[in-house]
Amino acid sequence: VFVCVCVCVSATSSVVSALGTKKRYTLKGTLMLPEGADEEFVSTTRVALDGGMYTTFPNKDGSFTFSDLPSASYVLEVINPQVEYSALRVDVNHEFPNSVRAREIDSLGTPSKHVSYSPNGGMMVEYVSKKEYFVKPKPFDLRSLIFNPMFLMIALPIGLMFLMPSKESMNEMLENQEDDAALEGEEKK
């Protein structure tokens, strides 16, 4: 029994040592900073792989580095409250040139444009647009005011009220009708 346990322990340690010697990679890149970006902009920015499994903060010049990454496919996202960056699919493996292949991800999640990677500078991550948190109001339009249901609910009854005859004119109309009926009755006789 002791010999069997020793053999199992030595076999397990050789498997662990074989797994522990897997090659690890370094991923470098630089963020394209918008005009007027200051230290506060960089301090509120973070670069994440796979939704935060690995996270780093960029330097003042926008450069960032992920060290000790295992061979895998990652989604690189740049999180900043002011600027929207394009997401990248990054494949890290010894089979690719410089051990890294990067592609932009479109809105459907499929890789599209290839991003070049150099061993010295890494890859350049471009920003797409500045984020707008508030929707600009539409300019005033008289037609939209007139066709607004609330306006119609108020204006239509008021308009009909002005078009309807007043009580005095109603009395005059009734008297005229009675006079016309009396005249017609006299003509028939």
PDB file of C-alpha atoms in Angstrom:
ATOM      1  CA  VAL A   1       0.000   0.000   0.000  1.00  0.00           C
ATOM      2  CA  PHE A   2       2.856   2.400   0.835  1.00  0.00           C
ATOM      3  CA  VAL A   3       4.516   1.737  -2.543  1.00  0.00           C
ATOM      4  CA  CYS A   4       1.227   2.407  -4.375  1.00  0.00           C
ATOM      5  CA  VAL A   5       0.723   5.722  -2.531  1.00  0.00           C
ATOM      6  CA  CYS A   6       4.316   6.798  -3.313  1.00  0.00           C
ATOM      7  CA  VAL A   7       3.875   5.980  -7.002  1.00  0.00           C
ATOM      8  CA  CYS A   8       0.581   7.921  -7.133  1.00  0.00           C
ATOM      9  CA  VAL A   9       2.118  10.934  -5.362  1.00  0.00           C
ATOM     10  CA  SER A  10       5.155  10.977  -7.670  1.00  0.00           C
ATOM     11  CA  ALA A  11       2.932  10.615 -10.762  1.00  0.00           C
ATOM     12  CA  THR A  12       0.727  13.479  -9.587  1.00  0.00           C
ATOM     13  CA  SER A  13       3.696  15.728  -8.857  1.00  0.00           C
ATOM     14  CA  SER A  14       5.152  15.054 -12.323  1.00  0.00           C
ATOM     15  CA  VAL A  15       1.798  15.973 -13.929  1.00  0.00           C
ATOM     16  CA  VAL A  16       1.600  19.171 -11.829  1.00  0.00           C
ATOM     17  CA  SER A  17       5.176  20.095 -12.709  1.00  0.00           C
ATOM     18  CA  ALA A  18       4.432  19.451 -16.396  1.00  0.00           C
ATOM     19  CA  LEU A  19       1.333  21.677 -16.195  1.00  0.00           C
ATOM     20  CA  GLY A  20       3.228  24.328 -14.228  1.00  0.00           C
ATOM     21  CA  THR A  21       5.840  24.682 -16.971  1.00  0.00           C
ATOM     22  CA  LYS A  22       3.317  25.780 -19.605  1.00  0.00           C
ATOM     23  CA  LYS A  23       4.468  28.828 -21.475  1.00  0.00           C
ATOM     24  CA  ARG A  24       3.049  32.150 -20.283  1.00  0.00           C
ATOM     25  CA  TYR A  25       2.691  35.221 -22.484  1.00  0.00           C
ATOM     26  CA  THR A  26       2.816  38.987 -22.175  1.00  0.00           C
ATOM     27  CA  LEU A  27       0.257  41.163 -23.944  1.00  0.00           C
ATOM     28  CA  LYS A  28       1.135  44.800 -24.623  1.00  0.00           C
ATOM     29  CA  GLY A  29      -0.845  47.630 -26.111  1.00  0.00           C
ATOM     30  CA  THR A  30      -1.403  51.357 -26.278  1.00  0.00           C
ATOM     31  CA  LEU A  31      -4.683  53.224 -26.045  1.00  0.00           C
ATOM     32  CA  MET A  32      -5.306  55.988 -28.538  1.00  0.00           C
ATOM     33  CA  LEU A  33      -6.116  58.903 -26.244  1.00  0.00           C
ATOM     34  CA  PRO A  34      -8.573  61.586 -27.390  1.00  0.00           C
ATOM     35  CA  GLU A  35      -7.506  65.215 -27.651  1.00  0.00           C
ATOM     36  CA  GLY A  36      -7.350  66.902 -24.280  1.00  0.00           C
ATOM     37  CA  ALA A  37      -6.923  63.667 -22.325  1.00  0.00           C
ATOM     38  CA  ASP A  38      -5.303  64.367 -18.966  1.00  0.00           C
ATOM     39  CA  GLU A  39      -4.219  62.329 -15.958  1.00  0.00           C
ATOM     40  CA  GLU A  40      -7.806  62.143 -14.692  1.00  0.00           C
ATOM     41  CA  PHE A  41      -8.877  60.564 -17.981  1.00  0.00           C
ATOM     42  CA  VAL A  42      -6.164  57.912 -17.704  1.00  0.00           C
ATOM     43  CA  SER A  43      -6.891  57.280 -14.010  1.00  0.00           C
ATOM     44  CA  THR A  44     -10.572  56.531 -14.766  1.00  0.00           C
ATOM     45  CA  THR A  45      -9.666  54.104 -17.542  1.00  0.00           C
ATOM     46  CA  ARG A  46      -9.144  50.405 -17.086  1.00  0.00           C
ATOM     47  CA  VAL A  47      -8.329  47.623 -19.533  1.00  0.00           C
ATOM     48  CA  ALA A  48      -9.990  44.254 -18.921  1.00  0.00           C
ATOM     49  CA  LEU A  49      -9.665  40.809 -20.455  1.00  0.00           C
ATOM     50  CA  ASP A  50     -12.728  38.552 -20.465  1.00  0.00           C
ATOM     51  CA  GLY A  51     -14.974  40.906 -18.530  1.00  0.00           C
ATOM     52  CA  GLY A  52     -12.518  41.554 -15.710  1.00  0.00           C
ATOM     53  CA  MET A  53     -10.826  38.170 -15.291  1.00  0.00           C
ATOM     54  CA  TYR A  54      -7.571  40.042 -15.865  1.00  0.00           C
ATOM     55  CA  THR A  55      -7.481  43.808 -15.312  1.00  0.00           C
ATOM     56  CA  THR A  56      -4.827  46.476 -15.632  1.00  0.00           C
ATOM     57  CA  PHE A  57      -4.625  50.254 -15.661  1.00  0.00           C
ATOM     58  CA  PRO A  58      -2.908  52.173 -18.464  1.00  0.00           C
ATOM     59  CA  ASN A  59       0.141  54.371 -17.934  1.00  0.00           C
ATOM     60  CA  LYS A  60       0.002  58.148 -18.532  1.00  0.00           C
ATOM     61  CA  ASP A  61       0.921  57.647 -22.181  1.00  0.00           C
ATOM     62  CA  GLY A  62      -1.875  55.063 -22.631  1.00  0.00           C
ATOM     63  CA  SER A  63       0.340  51.984 -22.695  1.00  0.00           C
ATOM     64  CA  PHE A  64      -0.720  48.867 -20.803  1.00  0.00           C
ATOM     65  CA  THR A  65       0.694  45.389 -20.187  1.00  0.00           C
ATOM     66  CA  PHE A  66      -0.779  42.064 -19.151  1.00  0.00           C
ATOM     67  CA  SER A  67       1.872  39.654 -17.882  1.00  0.00           C
ATOM     68  CA  ASP A  68       1.803  35.928 -17.197  1.00  0.00           C
ATOM     69  CA  LEU A  69      -1.187  35.094 -19.429  1.00  0.00           C
ATOM     70  CA  PRO A  70      -1.903  31.480 -20.339  1.00  0.00           C
ATOM     71  CA  SER A  71      -2.498  30.524 -23.952  1.00  0.00           C
ATOM     72  CA  ALA A  72      -6.171  31.298 -24.715  1.00  0.00           C
ATOM     73  CA  SER A  73      -8.610  33.551 -26.570  1.00  0.00           C
ATOM     74  CA  TYR A  74      -9.634  36.722 -24.746  1.00  0.00           C
ATOM     75  CA  VAL A  75     -11.955  39.668 -25.288  1.00  0.00           C
ATOM     76  CA  LEU A  76     -10.113  42.908 -24.535  1.00  0.00           C
ATOM     77  CA  GLU A  77     -12.334  45.787 -23.414  1.00  0.00           C
ATOM     78  CA  VAL A  78     -11.385  49.319 -22.437  1.00  0.00           C
ATOM     79  CA  ILE A  79     -13.674  50.773 -19.779  1.00  0.00           C
ATOM     80  CA  ASN A  80     -13.898  54.558 -19.561  1.00  0.00           C
ATOM     81  CA  PRO A  81     -16.883  56.757 -18.636  1.00  0.00           C
ATOM     82  CA  GLN A  82     -16.090  59.385 -21.303  1.00  0.00           C
ATOM     83  CA  VAL A  83     -14.953  57.476 -24.397  1.00  0.00           C
ATOM     84  CA  GLU A  84     -16.108  54.288 -26.136  1.00  0.00           C
ATOM     85  CA  TYR A  85     -13.297  51.992 -27.333  1.00  0.00           C
ATOM     86  CA  SER A  86     -13.640  49.148 -29.809  1.00  0.00           C
ATOM     87  CA  ALA A  87     -13.544  45.665 -28.275  1.00  0.00           C
ATOM     88  CA  LEU A  88     -10.850  43.273 -29.511  1.00  0.00           C
ATOM     89  CA  ARG A  89     -10.667  39.518 -29.662  1.00  0.00           C
ATOM     90  CA  VAL A  90      -7.101  38.607 -28.722  1.00  0.00           C
ATOM     91  CA  ASP A  91      -5.742  35.103 -29.294  1.00  0.00           C
ATOM     92  CA  VAL A  92      -2.558  34.342 -27.349  1.00  0.00           C
ATOM     93  CA  ASN A  93      -0.688  31.266 -28.566  1.00  0.00           C
ATOM     94  CA  HIS A  94       2.772  30.311 -29.863  1.00  0.00           C
ATOM     95  CA  GLU A  95       1.258  29.472 -33.281  1.00  0.00           C
ATOM     96  CA  PHE A  96       0.681  33.157 -34.183  1.00  0.00           C
ATOM     97  CA  PRO A  97       3.353  35.662 -35.234  1.00  0.00           C
ATOM     98  CA  ASN A  98       4.654  37.397 -32.076  1.00  0.00           C
ATOM     99  CA  SER A  99       2.409  34.938 -30.151  1.00  0.00           C
ATOM    100  CA  VAL A 100      -0.609  37.268 -30.469  1.00  0.00           C
ATOM    101  CA  ARG A 101      -3.407  37.710 -32.991  1.00  0.00           C
ATOM    102  CA  ALA A 102      -5.912  40.545 -32.486  1.00  0.00           C
ATOM    103  CA  ARG A 103      -9.123  41.414 -34.332  1.00  0.00           C
ATOM    104  CA  GLU A 104     -11.811  44.036 -33.760  1.00  0.00           C
ATOM    105  CA  ILE A 105     -15.217  42.719 -32.773  1.00  0.00           C
ATOM    106  CA  ASP A 106     -18.274  44.207 -34.455  1.00  0.00           C
ATOM    107  CA  SER A 107     -21.628  44.718 -32.723  1.00  0.00           C
ATOM    108  CA  LEU A 108     -22.759  41.157 -33.479  1.00  0.00           C
ATOM    109  CA  GLY A 109     -19.695  39.703 -31.770  1.00  0.00           C
ATOM    110  CA  THR A 110     -17.992  38.354 -34.873  1.00  0.00           C
ATOM    111  CA  PRO A 111     -14.333  39.287 -35.502  1.00  0.00           C
ATOM    112  CA  SER A 112     -13.888  41.728 -38.344  1.00  0.00           C
ATOM    113  CA  LYS A 113     -10.817  43.970 -38.833  1.00  0.00           C
ATOM    114  CA  HIS A 114      -7.306  42.658 -38.121  1.00  0.00           C
ATOM    115  CA  VAL A 115      -5.232  44.718 -35.646  1.00  0.00           C
ATOM    116  CA  SER A 116      -1.460  44.574 -36.046  1.00  0.00           C
ATOM    117  CA  TYR A 117       0.708  43.545 -33.103  1.00  0.00           C
ATOM    118  CA  SER A 118       4.414  44.237 -32.703  1.00  0.00           C
ATOM    119  CA  PRO A 119       6.554  42.685 -29.953  1.00  0.00           C
ATOM    120  CA  ASN A 120       7.906  46.089 -28.842  1.00  0.00           C
ATOM    121  CA  GLY A 121       4.841  48.340 -28.821  1.00  0.00           C
ATOM    122  CA  GLY A 122       2.037  45.801 -28.811  1.00  0.00           C
ATOM    123  CA  MET A 123      -1.229  46.783 -30.434  1.00  0.00           C
ATOM    124  CA  MET A 124      -2.989  50.121 -30.863  1.00  0.00           C
ATOM    125  CA  VAL A 125      -6.521  50.257 -29.425  1.00  0.00           C
ATOM    126  CA  GLU A 126      -8.549  53.009 -31.081  1.00  0.00           C
ATOM    127  CA  TYR A 127     -11.455  54.850 -29.549  1.00  0.00           C
ATOM    128  CA  VAL A 128     -14.713  54.856 -31.475  1.00  0.00           C
ATOM    129  CA  SER A 129     -16.551  57.887 -30.122  1.00  0.00           C
ATOM    130  CA  LYS A 130     -17.174  60.033 -27.093  1.00  0.00           C
ATOM    131  CA  LYS A 131     -20.063  58.820 -24.965  1.00  0.00           C
ATOM    132  CA  GLU A 132     -23.157  60.968 -24.762  1.00  0.00           C
ATOM    133  CA  TYR A 133     -25.301  60.337 -21.724  1.00  0.00           C
ATOM    134  CA  PHE A 134     -28.088  62.797 -22.506  1.00  0.00           C
ATOM    135  CA  VAL A 135     -30.250  62.924 -25.598  1.00  0.00           C
ATOM    136  CA  LYS A 136     -30.435  66.354 -27.188  1.00  0.00           C
ATOM    137  CA  PRO A 137     -34.009  67.642 -27.230  1.00  0.00           C
ATOM    138  CA  LYS A 138     -35.817  68.037 -30.521  1.00  0.00           C
ATOM    139  CA  PRO A 139     -36.283  71.614 -31.742  1.00  0.00           C
ATOM    140  CA  PHE A 140     -39.712  73.209 -31.322  1.00  0.00           C
ATOM    141  CA  ASP A 141     -42.173  72.203 -34.034  1.00  0.00           C
ATOM    142  CA  LEU A 142     -45.674  73.699 -34.224  1.00  0.00           C
ATOM    143  CA  ARG A 143     -47.046  70.685 -36.104  1.00  0.00           C
ATOM    144  CA  SER A 144     -45.987  68.273 -33.369  1.00  0.00           C
ATOM    145  CA  LEU A 145     -47.689  70.556 -30.817  1.00  0.00           C
ATOM    146  CA  ILE A 146     -50.949  70.611 -32.766  1.00  0.00           C
ATOM    147  CA  PHE A 147     -51.044  66.847 -33.259  1.00  0.00           C
ATOM    148  CA  ASN A 148     -50.150  66.122 -29.645  1.00  0.00           C
ATOM    149  CA  PRO A 149     -53.045  64.106 -28.106  1.00  0.00           C
ATOM    150  CA  MET A 150     -53.118  66.225 -24.950  1.00  0.00           C
ATOM    151  CA  PHE A 151     -53.404  69.408 -26.997  1.00  0.00           C
ATOM    152  CA  LEU A 152     -56.216  67.889 -29.070  1.00  0.00           C
ATOM    153  CA  MET A 153     -58.094  66.843 -25.912  1.00  0.00           C
ATOM    154  CA  ILE A 154     -58.029  70.435 -24.675  1.00  0.00           C
ATOM    155  CA  ALA A 155     -58.332  72.418 -27.924  1.00  0.00           C
ATOM    156  CA  LEU A 156     -61.092  70.408 -29.636  1.00  0.00           C
ATOM    157  CA  PRO A 157     -63.756  70.885 -26.902  1.00  0.00           C
ATOM    158  CA  ILE A 158     -62.865  74.584 -26.596  1.00  0.00           C
ATOM    159  CA  GLY A 159     -63.145  74.997 -30.378  1.00  0.00           C
ATOM    160  CA  LEU A 160     -66.500  73.223 -30.465  1.00  0.00           C
ATOM    161  CA  MET A 161     -67.712  75.413 -27.613  1.00  0.00           C
ATOM    162  CA  PHE A 162     -66.971  78.536 -29.651  1.00  0.00           C
ATOM    163  CA  LEU A 163     -68.625  77.090 -32.748  1.00  0.00           C
ATOM    164  CA  MET A 164     -71.856  76.166 -30.945  1.00  0.00           C
ATOM    165  CA  PRO A 165     -74.480  78.890 -30.849  1.00  0.00           C
ATOM    166  CA  SER A 166     -74.994  80.766 -27.590  1.00  0.00           C
ATOM    167  CA  LYS A 167     -78.200  80.511 -25.528  1.00  0.00           C
ATOM    168  CA  GLU A 168     -79.489  83.869 -26.793  1.00  0.00           C
ATOM    169  CA  SER A 169     -78.996  82.895 -30.420  1.00  0.00           C
ATOM    170  CA  MET A 170     -80.667  79.551 -29.651  1.00  0.00           C
ATOM    171  CA  ASN A 171     -83.750  81.390 -28.345  1.00  0.00           C
ATOM    172  CA  GLU A 172     -83.786  83.542 -31.510  1.00  0.00           C
ATOM    173  CA  MET A 173     -83.517  80.402 -33.672  1.00  0.00           C
ATOM    174  CA  LEU A 174     -86.446  78.781 -31.852  1.00  0.00           C
ATOM    175  CA  GLU A 175     -88.576  81.928 -32.280  1.00  0.00           C
ATOM    176  CA  ASN A 176     -87.685  82.031 -35.999  1.00  0.00           C
ATOM    177  CA  GLN A 177     -88.668  78.370 -36.345  1.00  0.00           C
ATOM    178  CA  GLU A 178     -91.983  79.015 -34.600  1.00  0.00           C
ATOM    179  CA  ASP A 179     -92.648  82.030 -36.865  1.00  0.00           C
ATOM    180  CA  ASP A 180     -91.762  79.957 -39.970  1.00  0.00           C
ATOM    181  CA  ALA A 181     -94.095  77.178 -38.799  1.00  0.00           C
ATOM    182  CA  ALA A 182     -96.900  79.685 -38.184  1.00  0.00           C
ATOM    183  CA  LEU A 183     -96.389  81.190 -41.648  1.00  0.00           C
ATOM    184  CA  GLU A 184     -96.469  77.797 -43.285  1.00  0.00           C
ATOM    185  CA  GLY A 185     -99.658  76.970 -41.368  1.00  0.00           C
ATOM    186  CA  GLU A 186    -101.342  80.185 -42.616  1.00  0.00           C
ATOM    187  CA  GLU A 187    -100.279  79.514 -46.209  1.00  0.00           C
ATOM    188  CA  LYS A 188    -101.823  76.054 -46.143  1.00  0.00           C
ATOM    189  CA  LYS A 189    -105.178  77.440 -45.024  1.00  0.00           C
TER     190      LYS A 189
END
